[in-house]
CSV table of C-alpha atoms in Angstrom, one decimal:
chain,number,residue,atom,x,y,z
I,272,MET,CA,-23.3,-1.3,6.2
I,273,SER,CA,-20.1,-2.7,4.8
I,274,ALA,CA,-18.3,-5.5,6.7
I,275,ARG,CA,-14.9,-3.8,5.9
I,276,ASN,CA,-12.0,-4.4,8.3
I,277,ILE,CA,-9.1,-2.7,6.5
I,278,LEU,CA,-5.7,-1.2,7.4
I,279,LEU,CA,-3.9,0.7,4.7
I,280,LEU,CA,-0.3,1.6,5.2
I,281,SER,CA,1.5,4.4,3.3
I,282,SER,CA,4.7,2.3,3.4
I,283,SER,CA,6.0,-0.9,5.0
I,284,ARG,CA,9.2,0.7,5.9
I,285,LEU,CA,9.7,3.9,7.9
I,286,HIS,CA,13.0,5.6,8.6
I,287,GLY,CA,14.5,4.3,11.8
I,288,TYR,CA,12.3,1.3,12.1
I,289,GLY,CA,12.5,-2.4,10.9
I,290,TYR,CA,10.2,-3.8,8.3
I,291,LEU,CA,6.6,-3.2,9.4
I,292,GLU,CA,7.8,-2.2,12.9
I,293,HIS,CA,6.1,1.2,12.8
I,294,ALA,CA,2.8,-0.5,12.1
I,295,ARG,CA,3.0,-3.2,14.8
I,296,ALA,CA,0.4,-1.6,17.1
I,297,GLN,CA,-2.1,-1.1,14.3
I,298,LEU,CA,-1.5,-4.6,12.9
I,299,GLU,CA,-1.9,-6.2,16.3
I,300,ASP,CA,-5.0,-4.2,17.0
I,301,LEU,CA,-6.7,-5.5,13.8
I,302,PHE,CA,-5.4,-9.1,14.1
I,303,LYS,CA,-6.4,-9.5,17.8
I,304,SER,CA,-9.9,-8.1,17.2
I,305,LYS,CA,-10.4,-11.0,14.7
I,306,ASN,CA,-8.3,-13.6,16.6
I,307,VAL,CA,-6.0,-13.9,13.5
I,308,LYS,CA,-3.2,-16.4,14.0
I,309,THR,CA,-2.1,-16.9,10.4
I,310,VAL,CA,-1.8,-14.2,7.7
I,311,LEU,CA,-2.0,-15.0,4.0
I,312,PHE,CA,0.5,-12.9,2.2
I,313,VAL,CA,0.0,-11.6,-1.4
I,314,PRO,CA,3.5,-11.1,-2.8
I,315,TYR,CA,2.7,-10.2,-6.4
I,316,ALA,CA,4.0,-6.6,-6.3
I,317,GLY,CA,7.5,-8.1,-5.8
I,318,ARG,CA,9.7,-10.0,-8.1
I,319,ASN,CA,10.9,-12.9,-5.8
I,320,HIS,CA,7.7,-14.2,-4.2
I,321,ASP,CA,9.5,-16.7,-1.9
I,322,LYS,CA,12.0,-14.2,-0.6
I,323,TYR,CA,9.4,-11.5,-0.2
I,324,THR,CA,7.2,-13.9,1.8
I,325,GLU,CA,10.2,-14.7,4.0
I,326,THR,CA,10.7,-11.0,4.7
I,327,VAL,CA,7.1,-10.7,5.9
I,328,ARG,CA,7.4,-13.9,7.9
I,329,SER,CA,10.6,-12.6,9.6
I,330,ALA,CA,8.6,-9.5,10.7
I,331,LEU,CA,5.4,-11.1,11.8
I,332,GLN,CA,6.5,-14.5,13.3
I,333,PRO,CA,8.2,-12.9,16.3
I,334,TRP,CA,5.0,-11.2,17.1
I,335,GLY,CA,3.2,-14.5,17.1
I,336,TYR,CA,1.7,-14.7,13.6
I,337,ALA,CA,2.3,-17.4,11.0
I,338,VAL,CA,2.7,-16.3,7.4
I,339,GLU,CA,1.8,-18.2,4.3
I,340,GLY,CA,2.3,-17.1,0.7
I,341,LEU,CA,-0.7,-17.0,-1.7
I,342,HIS,CA,1.7,-17.9,-4.6
I,343,ASN,CA,2.3,-21.3,-2.9
I,344,LYS,CA,-1.4,-22.2,-2.9
I,345,VAL,CA,-2.8,-24.3,-5.8
I,346,ASP,CA,-6.4,-23.2,-5.4
I,347,LYS,CA,-5.9,-19.5,-4.7
I,348,ALA,CA,-9.6,-18.6,-4.5
I,349,GLN,CA,-10.1,-21.3,-1.9
I,350,ALA,CA,-7.0,-20.1,0.0
I,351,LEU,CA,-8.5,-16.7,0.2
I,352,ARG,CA,-11.8,-18.0,1.4
I,353,ASP,CA,-10.0,-20.0,4.1
I,354,ALA,CA,-7.8,-17.0,5.1
I,355,GLN,CA,-8.0,-15.3,8.5
I,356,ALA,CA,-6.5,-12.2,7.1
I,357,ILE,CA,-4.6,-11.1,4.0
I,358,PHE,CA,-1.6,-8.7,3.7
I,359,VAL,CA,-0.9,-7.3,0.2
I,360,GLY,CA,2.6,-6.0,0.2
I,361,GLY,CA,4.2,-3.2,-1.7
I,362,GLY,CA,6.4,-3.2,-4.8
I,363,ASN,CA,5.2,-2.4,-8.3
I,364,THR,CA,1.5,-1.5,-8.4
I,365,PHE,CA,1.1,-2.3,-12.1
I,366,VAL,CA,2.7,-5.7,-11.8
I,367,LEU,CA,0.5,-6.4,-8.7
I,368,LEU,CA,-2.8,-5.4,-10.4
I,369,ARG,CA,-2.0,-7.2,-13.6
I,370,THR,CA,-1.3,-10.4,-11.7
I,371,LEU,CA,-4.5,-10.1,-9.7
I,372,TYR,CA,-6.4,-9.8,-12.9
I,373,GLU,CA,-4.5,-12.7,-14.6
I,374,LEU,CA,-5.3,-15.0,-11.6
I,375,ASN,CA,-8.9,-13.8,-11.5
I,376,LEU,CA,-8.6,-12.7,-8.0
I,377,VAL,CA,-10.0,-9.1,-8.2
I,378,GLU,CA,-13.6,-10.0,-7.7
I,379,PRO,CA,-13.0,-12.8,-5.1
I,380,ILE,CA,-10.9,-10.5,-2.9
I,381,ARG,CA,-13.4,-7.6,-3.3
I,382,GLU,CA,-16.3,-9.8,-2.3
I,383,LEU,CA,-14.5,-11.4,0.7
I,384,VAL,CA,-13.4,-8.0,2.1
I,385,LEU,CA,-16.6,-6.0,1.5
I,386,GLU,CA,-19.2,-8.7,2.2
I,387,ARG,CA,-17.5,-11.2,4.5
I,388,GLY,CA,-15.2,-8.9,6.4
I,389,LEU,CA,-11.9,-10.6,5.5
I,390,PRO,CA,-9.3,-8.4,7.2
I,391,TYR,CA,-7.2,-6.7,4.5
I,392,VAL,CA,-3.9,-5.1,5.2
I,393,GLY,CA,-2.2,-3.2,2.4
I,394,SER,CA,1.0,-1.4,2.1
I,395,SER,CA,2.1,1.0,-0.7
I,396,ALA,CA,1.2,-0.9,-3.9
I,397,GLY,CA,-1.1,-3.0,-1.7
I,398,THR,CA,-2.8,0.2,-0.6
I,399,ASN,CA,-3.1,1.5,-4.2
I,400,VAL,CA,-4.9,-1.6,-5.4
I,401,ALA,CA,-7.3,-1.5,-2.4
I,402,THR,CA,-8.6,1.9,-3.7
I,403,ARG,CA,-10.8,2.7,-6.6
I,404,SER,CA,-8.0,2.7,-9.1
I,405,ILE,CA,-4.3,2.7,-9.5
I,406,HIS,CA,-4.3,6.1,-11.3
I,407,THR,CA,-2.5,7.7,-8.4
I,408,THR,CA,0.4,5.3,-7.9
I,409,ASN,CA,4.0,6.6,-7.9
I,410,ASP,CA,5.3,3.5,-9.6
I,411,MET,CA,6.8,3.2,-13.1
I,412,PRO,CA,4.4,1.5,-15.4
I,413,VAL,CA,6.6,-1.6,-16.1
I,414,ALA,CA,3.6,-3.8,-16.7
I,415,TYR,CA,0.3,-3.2,-18.6
I,416,PRO,CA,-2.7,-4.4,-16.6
I,417,PRO,CA,-6.1,-4.9,-18.4
I,418,SER,CA,-7.5,-2.0,-16.5
I,419,PHE,CA,-6.4,0.6,-14.0
I,420,GLU,CA,-9.6,0.0,-12.0
I,421,ALA,CA,-8.7,-1.8,-8.8
I,422,LEU,CA,-10.3,-3.6,-5.9
I,423,ALA,CA,-12.4,-0.5,-5.0
I,424,LEU,CA,-12.5,-1.5,-1.3
I,425,VAL,CA,-12.9,2.3,-0.8
I,426,PRO,CA,-14.4,4.6,-3.4
I,427,PHE,CA,-11.6,7.2,-3.6
I,428,ASN,CA,-7.9,7.2,-4.5
I,429,ILE,CA,-4.8,7.2,-2.3
I,430,ASN,CA,-1.3,8.4,-3.0
I,431,PRO,CA,1.0,6.5,-0.7
I,432,HIS,CA,4.5,7.7,0.2
I,433,TYR,CA,3.0,11.1,-0.2
I,434,LEU,CA,5.5,14.0,0.2
I,435,GLU,CA,5.9,17.6,-0.9
I,436,THR,CA,8.6,17.9,-3.4
I,437,ASP,CA,11.5,20.2,-2.5
I,438,ALA,CA,10.5,23.6,-3.8
I,439,ASN,CA,14.1,24.7,-4.0
I,440,THR,CA,15.2,22.0,-6.5
I,441,ASN,CA,16.4,23.0,-10.0
I,442,HIS,CA,14.9,19.9,-11.4
I,443,LYS,CA,12.0,20.5,-13.8
I,444,GLY,CA,10.1,17.3,-13.6
I,445,GLU,CA,6.6,17.6,-12.2
I,446,THR,CA,6.2,17.8,-8.4
I,447,ARG,CA,4.1,15.2,-6.6
I,448,ASP,CA,1.4,17.8,-6.0
I,449,GLU,CA,1.3,18.7,-9.7
I,450,ARG,CA,0.9,15.0,-10.6
I,451,ILE,CA,-2.0,14.5,-8.1
I,452,GLU,CA,-3.7,17.8,-9.1
I,453,GLU,CA,-3.5,16.6,-12.7
I,454,PHE,CA,-5.4,13.4,-11.8
I,455,VAL,CA,-8.0,15.5,-9.9
I,456,ALA,CA,-8.4,17.8,-12.9
I,457,TYR,CA,-9.1,14.9,-15.3
I,458,HIS,CA,-11.2,12.7,-13.0
I,459,LYS,CA,-12.8,15.1,-10.4
I,460,ARG,CA,-12.2,12.6,-7.7
I,461,PRO,CA,-10.5,13.0,-4.3
I,462,VAL,CA,-7.0,11.7,-3.5
I,463,LEU,CA,-5.8,11.1,0.0
I,464,GLY,CA,-2.0,11.9,0.2
I,465,LEU,CA,-0.9,9.5,2.9
I,466,ARG,CA,2.6,10.3,4.2
I,467,GLU,CA,5.0,7.6,5.3
I,468,SER,CA,4.2,6.7,8.9
I,469,ASN,CA,0.4,7.2,8.3
I,470,PHE,CA,-2.3,4.6,8.1
I,471,LEU,CA,-6.0,4.6,7.1
I,472,ARG,CA,-8.1,2.3,9.3
I,473,ILE,CA,-11.5,1.4,7.9
I,474,GLN,CA,-14.1,-0.4,9.9
I,475,GLY,CA,-17.4,-0.8,8.2
I,476,ASP,CA,-18.4,2.7,7.1
I,477,ARG,CA,-16.0,4.5,9.4
I,478,ALA,CA,-12.5,5.6,8.2
I,479,THR,CA,-9.9,7.0,10.6
I,480,LEU,CA,-6.5,8.5,9.9
I,481,LEU,CA,-3.9,7.0,12.2
I,482,GLY,CA,-0.1,7.6,12.6
I,483,THR,CA,2.0,10.5,13.6
I,484,ARG,CA,1.6,13.0,10.8
I,485,ALA,CA,-1.1,14.9,9.0
I,486,ALA,CA,-2.5,13.6,5.7
I,487,LYS,CA,-3.3,15.9,2.7
I,488,LEU,CA,-6.6,15.5,1.0
I,489,PHE,CA,-6.8,16.7,-2.6
I,490,LYS,CA,-10.5,17.3,-3.0
I,491,ALA,CA,-12.5,16.8,-6.2
I,492,ASP,CA,-13.0,20.5,-6.6
I,493,GLY,CA,-9.2,21.2,-6.8
I,494,ALA,CA,-8.8,22.5,-3.2
I,495,ALA,CA,-6.7,20.7,-0.6
I,496,GLU,CA,-6.9,20.2,3.1
I,497,GLU,CA,-4.7,18.7,5.8
I,498,TYR,CA,-6.1,16.3,8.4
I,499,ALA,CA,-4.5,15.5,11.7
I,500,PRO,CA,-4.0,12.0,13.1
I,501,GLN,CA,-7.2,10.6,14.5
I,502,ALA,CA,-9.3,12.6,12.0
I,503,ASP,CA,-12.6,11.0,11.0
I,504,LEU,CA,-12.4,10.6,7.2
I,505,SER,CA,-15.7,8.6,7.0
I,506,PHE,CA,-17.1,11.1,4.6
I,507,LEU,CA,-14.7,9.8,2.0
I,508,LEU,CA,-16.5,6.5,2.0
I,509,GLN,CA,-19.8,8.1,1.1
I,510,GLN,CA,-19.5,8.4,-2.7
D,86,MET,CA,18.3,2.8,-44.0
D,87,SER,CA,15.7,4.8,-42.1
D,88,ALA,CA,14.8,8.4,-43.1
D,89,ARG,CA,14.7,9.4,-39.4
D,90,ASN,CA,15.4,13.0,-38.6
D,91,ILE,CA,14.6,13.2,-34.9
D,92,LEU,CA,15.6,15.3,-31.9
D,93,LEU,CA,14.5,14.1,-28.5
D,94,LEU,CA,14.8,16.4,-25.5
D,95,SER,CA,14.9,15.3,-21.9
D,96,SER,CA,12.9,18.4,-20.9
D,97,SER,CA,11.6,21.6,-22.5
D,98,ARG,CA,12.7,23.6,-19.5
D,99,LEU,CA,16.2,23.8,-18.0
D,100,HIS,CA,17.0,25.7,-14.8
D,101,GLY,CA,18.2,29.2,-15.7
D,102,TYR,CA,16.8,29.1,-19.3
D,103,GLY,CA,13.5,30.2,-20.9
D,104,TYR,CA,11.1,27.6,-22.4
D,105,LEU,CA,13.1,25.6,-25.0
D,106,GLU,CA,15.9,28.1,-24.9
D,107,HIS,CA,18.6,25.6,-23.9
D,108,ALA,CA,17.6,23.6,-27.0
D,109,ARG,CA,17.7,26.5,-29.5
D,110,ALA,CA,20.9,25.5,-31.3
D,111,GLN,CA,19.8,21.9,-31.7
D,112,LEU,CA,16.3,22.9,-32.9
D,113,GLU,CA,17.7,25.4,-35.4
D,114,ASP,CA,20.2,22.9,-36.6
D,115,LEU,CA,17.5,20.4,-37.4
D,116,PHE,CA,15.0,23.0,-38.8
D,117,LYS,CA,17.5,24.7,-41.0
D,118,SER,CA,18.7,21.5,-42.5
D,119,LYS,CA,15.2,20.8,-43.8
D,120,ASN,CA,14.3,24.5,-44.5
D,121,VAL,CA,11.5,24.3,-41.9
D,122,LYS,CA,9.5,27.6,-41.6
D,123,THR,CA,6.4,26.3,-39.8
D,124,VAL,CA,6.3,23.8,-37.0
D,125,LEU,CA,3.1,21.7,-36.3
D,126,PHE,CA,2.8,21.4,-32.6
D,127,VAL,CA,1.1,18.4,-30.9
D,128,PRO,CA,-0.3,19.7,-27.6
D,129,TYR,CA,-2.1,16.5,-26.3
D,130,ALA,CA,0.2,15.9,-23.3
D,131,GLY,CA,-1.2,19.2,-21.8
D,132,ARG,CA,-4.6,20.1,-20.7
D,133,ASN,CA,-5.1,23.5,-22.3
D,134,HIS,CA,-4.2,23.0,-26.0
D,135,ASP,CA,-4.6,26.6,-27.0
D,136,LYS,CA,-2.6,28.0,-24.2
D,137,TYR,CA,0.1,25.3,-24.6
D,138,THR,CA,0.4,26.1,-28.3
D,139,GLU,CA,0.7,29.8,-27.5
D,140,THR,CA,3.6,29.0,-25.1
D,141,VAL,CA,5.4,27.1,-27.9
D,142,ARG,CA,4.7,29.9,-30.4
D,143,SER,CA,6.1,32.5,-27.9
D,144,ALA,CA,9.3,30.6,-27.9
D,145,LEU,CA,9.7,29.7,-31.5
D,146,GLN,CA,8.3,32.8,-33.3
D,147,PRO,CA,11.1,35.1,-32.2
D,148,TRP,CA,13.5,32.7,-33.8
D,149,GLY,CA,11.6,32.9,-37.1
D,150,TYR,CA,9.4,29.8,-37.0
D,151,ALA,CA,5.6,29.9,-37.3
D,152,VAL,CA,3.7,27.5,-35.0
D,153,GLU,CA,0.4,25.8,-35.7
D,154,GLY,CA,-1.6,23.5,-33.3
D,155,LEU,CA,-2.6,20.1,-34.5
D,156,HIS,CA,-5.7,20.3,-32.3
D,157,ASN,CA,-7.0,23.1,-34.6
D,158,LYS,CA,-6.7,21.0,-37.7
D,159,VAL,CA,-9.9,19.3,-38.9
D,160,ASP,CA,-8.1,16.6,-41.0
D,161,LYS,CA,-5.2,15.8,-38.7
D,162,ALA,CA,-3.7,13.0,-40.8
D,163,GLN,CA,-3.6,15.5,-43.7
D,164,ALA,CA,-2.1,18.2,-41.5
D,165,LEU,CA,0.7,15.7,-40.6
D,166,ARG,CA,1.3,14.8,-44.2
D,167,ASP,CA,1.5,18.6,-45.0
D,168,ALA,CA,3.8,19.4,-42.1
D,169,GLN,CA,7.4,20.5,-42.4
D,170,ALA,CA,8.2,19.4,-38.9
D,171,ILE,CA,6.3,18.3,-35.8
D,172,PHE,CA,7.0,19.1,-32.2
D,173,VAL,CA,5.4,16.8,-29.5
D,174,GLY,CA,5.5,18.6,-26.2
D,175,GLY,CA,5.7,17.3,-22.7
D,176,GLY,CA,3.0,16.9,-20.0
D,177,ASN,CA,1.3,13.7,-19.2
D,178,THR,CA,2.6,10.7,-21.2
D,179,PHE,CA,-0.5,8.6,-20.6
D,180,VAL,CA,-2.9,11.3,-21.7
D,181,LEU,CA,-0.7,12.0,-24.8
D,182,LEU,CA,-0.5,8.4,-25.9
D,183,ARG,CA,-4.2,7.7,-25.3
D,184,THR,CA,-5.1,10.8,-27.4
D,185,LEU,CA,-2.8,9.7,-30.2
D,186,TYR,CA,-4.5,6.3,-30.3
D,187,GLU,CA,-8.0,7.8,-30.0
D,188,LEU,CA,-7.3,10.1,-33.0
D,189,ASN,CA,-5.7,7.2,-34.9
D,190,LEU,CA,-2.4,9.1,-35.3
D,191,VAL,CA,0.1,6.5,-34.1
D,192,GLU,CA,0.6,4.7,-37.4
D,193,PRO,CA,0.5,7.9,-39.6
D,194,ILE,CA,3.1,9.6,-37.5
D,195,ARG,CA,5.3,6.5,-37.3
D,196,GLU,CA,5.2,6.1,-41.1
D,197,LEU,CA,5.8,9.8,-41.8
D,198,VAL,CA,8.9,9.9,-39.5
D,199,LEU,CA,10.4,6.6,-40.4
D,200,GLU,CA,9.7,6.4,-44.1
D,201,ARG,CA,9.3,10.0,-45.3
D,202,GLY,CA,11.7,11.7,-42.9
D,203,LEU,CA,9.2,14.1,-41.3
D,204,PRO,CA,11.4,16.0,-38.7
D,205,TYR,CA,10.2,15.0,-35.2
D,206,VAL,CA,11.1,16.9,-32.1
D,207,GLY,CA,9.9,15.5,-28.8
D,208,SER,CA,10.3,16.7,-25.3
D,209,SER,CA,9.7,14.8,-22.1
D,210,ALA,CA,6.3,13.0,-22.7
D,211,GLY,CA,6.9,13.7,-26.4
D,212,THR,CA,10.2,11.8,-26.0
D,213,ASN,CA,8.6,8.9,-24.2
D,214,VAL,CA,6.0,8.4,-26.9
D,215,ALA,CA,8.8,8.5,-29.6
D,216,THR,CA,10.4,5.4,-28.1
D,217,ARG,CA,9.3,1.8,-28.1
D,218,SER,CA,6.9,2.1,-25.2
D,219,ILE,CA,5.9,4.4,-22.4
D,220,HIS,CA,6.8,1.9,-19.7
D,221,THR,CA,9.6,4.2,-18.5
D,222,THR,CA,7.8,7.4,-18.1
D,223,ASN,CA,7.9,9.3,-14.8
D,224,ASP,CA,4.3,10.4,-15.1
D,225,MET,CA,1.4,9.5,-13.0
D,226,PRO,CA,-1.0,7.2,-14.9
D,227,VAL,CA,-3.9,9.6,-14.9
D,228,ALA,CA,-5.3,8.1,-18.2
D,229,TYR,CA,-5.5,4.5,-19.4
D,230,PRO,CA,-4.2,4.2,-23.0
D,231,PRO,CA,-5.2,1.1,-25.1
D,232,SER,CA,-1.6,0.0,-25.0
D,233,PHE,CA,1.8,1.1,-23.6
D,234,GLU,CA,3.4,0.5,-27.0
D,235,ALA,CA,4.2,3.8,-28.5
D,236,LEU,CA,5.5,5.3,-31.8
D,237,ALA,CA,8.6,3.1,-31.7
D,238,LEU,CA,10.6,5.6,-33.8
D,239,VAL,CA,13.6,4.1,-31.9
D,240,PRO,CA,13.6,0.5,-30.7
D,241,PHE,CA,14.6,1.2,-27.1
D,242,ASN,CA,13.2,3.1,-24.1
D,243,ILE,CA,14.2,6.5,-22.7
D,244,ASN,CA,13.7,7.9,-19.2
D,245,PRO,CA,13.5,11.7,-19.5
D,246,HIS,CA,14.3,14.0,-16.6
D,247,TYR,CA,16.6,11.3,-15.5
D,248,LEU,CA,18.3,12.0,-12.1
D,249,GLU,CA,19.9,10.0,-9.3
D,250,THR,CA,17.7,10.2,-6.3
D,251,ASP,CA,19.3,11.7,-3.2
D,252,ALA,CA,20.9,8.7,-1.4
D,253,ASN,CA,20.7,10.5,2.0
D,254,THR,CA,16.9,10.9,2.0
D,255,ASN,CA,14.8,9.3,4.8
D,256,HIS,CA,12.1,8.7,2.2
D,257,LYS,CA,11.4,5.0,1.5
D,258,GLY,CA,9.7,5.3,-1.9
D,259,GLU,CA,11.7,3.7,-4.7
D,260,THR,CA,14.6,5.6,-6.2
D,261,ARG,CA,14.6,6.4,-9.9
D,262,ASP,CA,17.3,3.9,-10.5
D,263,GLU,CA,15.3,1.2,-8.7
D,264,ARG,CA,12.3,1.9,-10.9
D,265,ILE,CA,14.3,1.7,-14.1
D,266,GLU,CA,16.1,-1.4,-13.0
D,267,GLU,CA,12.7,-3.0,-12.3
D,268,PHE,CA,11.7,-2.3,-15.9
D,269,VAL,CA,14.9,-3.8,-17.2
D,270,ALA,CA,14.5,-6.9,-15.0
D,271,TYR,CA,11.0,-7.6,-16.4
D,272,HIS,CA,11.6,-6.7,-20.0
D,273,LYS,CA,15.4,-7.2,-20.7
D,274,ARG,CA,15.5,-4.1,-22.8
D,275,PRO,CA,17.8,-1.1,-22.5
D,276,VAL,CA,16.7,2.3,-21.1
D,277,LEU,CA,18.6,5.5,-21.8
D,278,GLY,CA,18.5,7.8,-18.7
D,279,LEU,CA,18.5,11.3,-20.3
D,280,ARG,CA,19.3,14.1,-17.9
D,281,GLU,CA,17.7,17.5,-18.2
D,282,SER,CA,19.9,19.5,-20.6
D,283,ASN,CA,20.6,16.4,-22.8
D,284,PHE,CA,19.3,15.6,-26.3
D,285,LEU,CA,19.3,12.5,-28.4
D,286,ARG,CA,19.8,13.3,-32.1
D,287,ILE,CA,18.9,10.6,-34.6
D,288,GLN,CA,19.7,10.9,-38.3
D,289,GLY,CA,18.9,7.8,-40.2
D,290,ASP,CA,20.7,5.0,-38.4
D,291,ARG,CA,23.0,7.2,-36.4
D,292,ALA,CA,22.2,8.3,-32.9
D,293,THR,CA,24.3,10.9,-31.1
D,294,LEU,CA,24.1,12.1,-27.5
D,295,LEU,CA,24.1,15.9,-27.3
D,296,GLY,CA,24.0,18.4,-24.5
D,297,THR,CA,26.2,19.2,-21.6
D,298,ARG,CA,25.9,16.2,-19.3
D,299,ALA,CA,26.5,12.5,-19.5
D,300,ALA,CA,23.6,10.1,-20.1
D,301,LYS,CA,23.2,6.8,-18.2
D,302,LEU,CA,22.4,3.7,-20.2
D,303,PHE,CA,20.7,0.9,-18.2
D,304,LYS,CA,21.6,-2.1,-20.3
D,305,ALA,CA,19.4,-5.1,-21.0
D,306,ASP,CA,21.7,-7.4,-18.9
D,307,GLY,CA,21.2,-5.2,-15.8
D,308,ALA,CA,24.6,-3.3,-16.0
D,309,ALA,CA,24.8,0.4,-16.4
D,310,GLU,CA,27.2,2.8,-18.3
D,311,GLU,CA,27.6,6.5,-18.5
D,312,TYR,CA,28.1,8.1,-22.0
D,313,ALA,CA,29.6,11.6,-22.4
D,314,PRO,CA,28.2,14.3,-24.7
D,315,GLN,CA,28.9,13.6,-28.4
D,316,ALA,CA,28.9,9.8,-27.8
D,317,ASP,CA,27.8,7.7,-30.7
D,318,LEU,CA,24.8,5.7,-29.5
D,319,SER,CA,23.9,4.2,-32.9
D,320,PHE,CA,24.2,0.7,-31.5
D,321,LEU,CA,21.0,1.3,-29.6
D,322,LEU,CA,19.2,1.5,-33.0
D,323,GLN,CA,20.3,-1.9,-34.0
D,324,GLN,CA,17.8,-4.1,-32.2
């Protein structure tokens, strides 16, 4: 059984809420269960690491959590080993994954989360890199990582910020569903479309959909199915 | 001076028109100038190469052009050398570029277009791969190409299907402008946002914006400027 203790957010912002505010109950639930007082923030999906860390600090500090930036640590592998929990923020998924490879942090994070139960919170790009690969990111490929294979903390893919594209538009670019179906057609692997406001909570070998909306699972065989909040998605971990 | 004879479409479909119909005048202008009777179609951005070739044939044959599929040619480099014109269709940019690399066609196409004036028509993904790199595609990265560097028939980037995202949406995913600005911030290179219905026509060292709408140029310094149809964009070729 895996030691996983993971919370994956579709987005860090939700309409009508402050930064991370919609996720407060889920974050506190995870952090309190592990007596987390300090969160190590991984800012590499953003451009200004100091400013980004300050944004996260402004959100978490009032709730009683200290925030440190991984970019400020000289020995990053050691900082990860010492961490009580990590939060990998959103931004550009390609830049984030490239940086994790450049800093040789992919394997250390993977091992700490899977084998030593380091609590992992990811949002948007931080959710993409937590999955098997970044093939289903919505981001523009502004950086070229050495691989699209990611942390693989879970063996399937997620599409964060998932939404159905307006069917009445005159625009001829592909819809989100068409893009995800294209991935499934090539790879025969499932993709969980996680709408803004949704979370995926993983504890060991158990995965639960949280939040206020349904999530759309694009199955490996090309079919799709909606799952309501509180749905048990543990079967996705068995691959 | 380059021998370039290129037509780059934002999209192959435009609301209210049949496949390629909105581009007919531009296509015929290019093909007639070179006495083109047969077009070699490059279908690799799509999944079903035969069906895709048939779609293109159904559009071009009534206008008097024969269409052949590059995927049916045993010696593809020879087929390109023998071609009167090539059309690289849209679909997934990552799949297209990976296939061009796998088949060792990047350098041959580049040389034929730049030095021998092989007429090149690209649409959507076929426009992305014609530019310096595919960093500014809208597509989902469903395949991992050995590089994001592309045919570089022009020394700048294009974002096809360009549109301003609805500013009134509650959705928190990045807007198109934010994504392109992110590319510019990292690379300090210009990106031409080509709206559906627009074309870029390149003859030698002259580039002209065609179509019915303005195009938005995201400049290397972070500023942006709109250009009206018929605008001379030759300055973009001088890099």
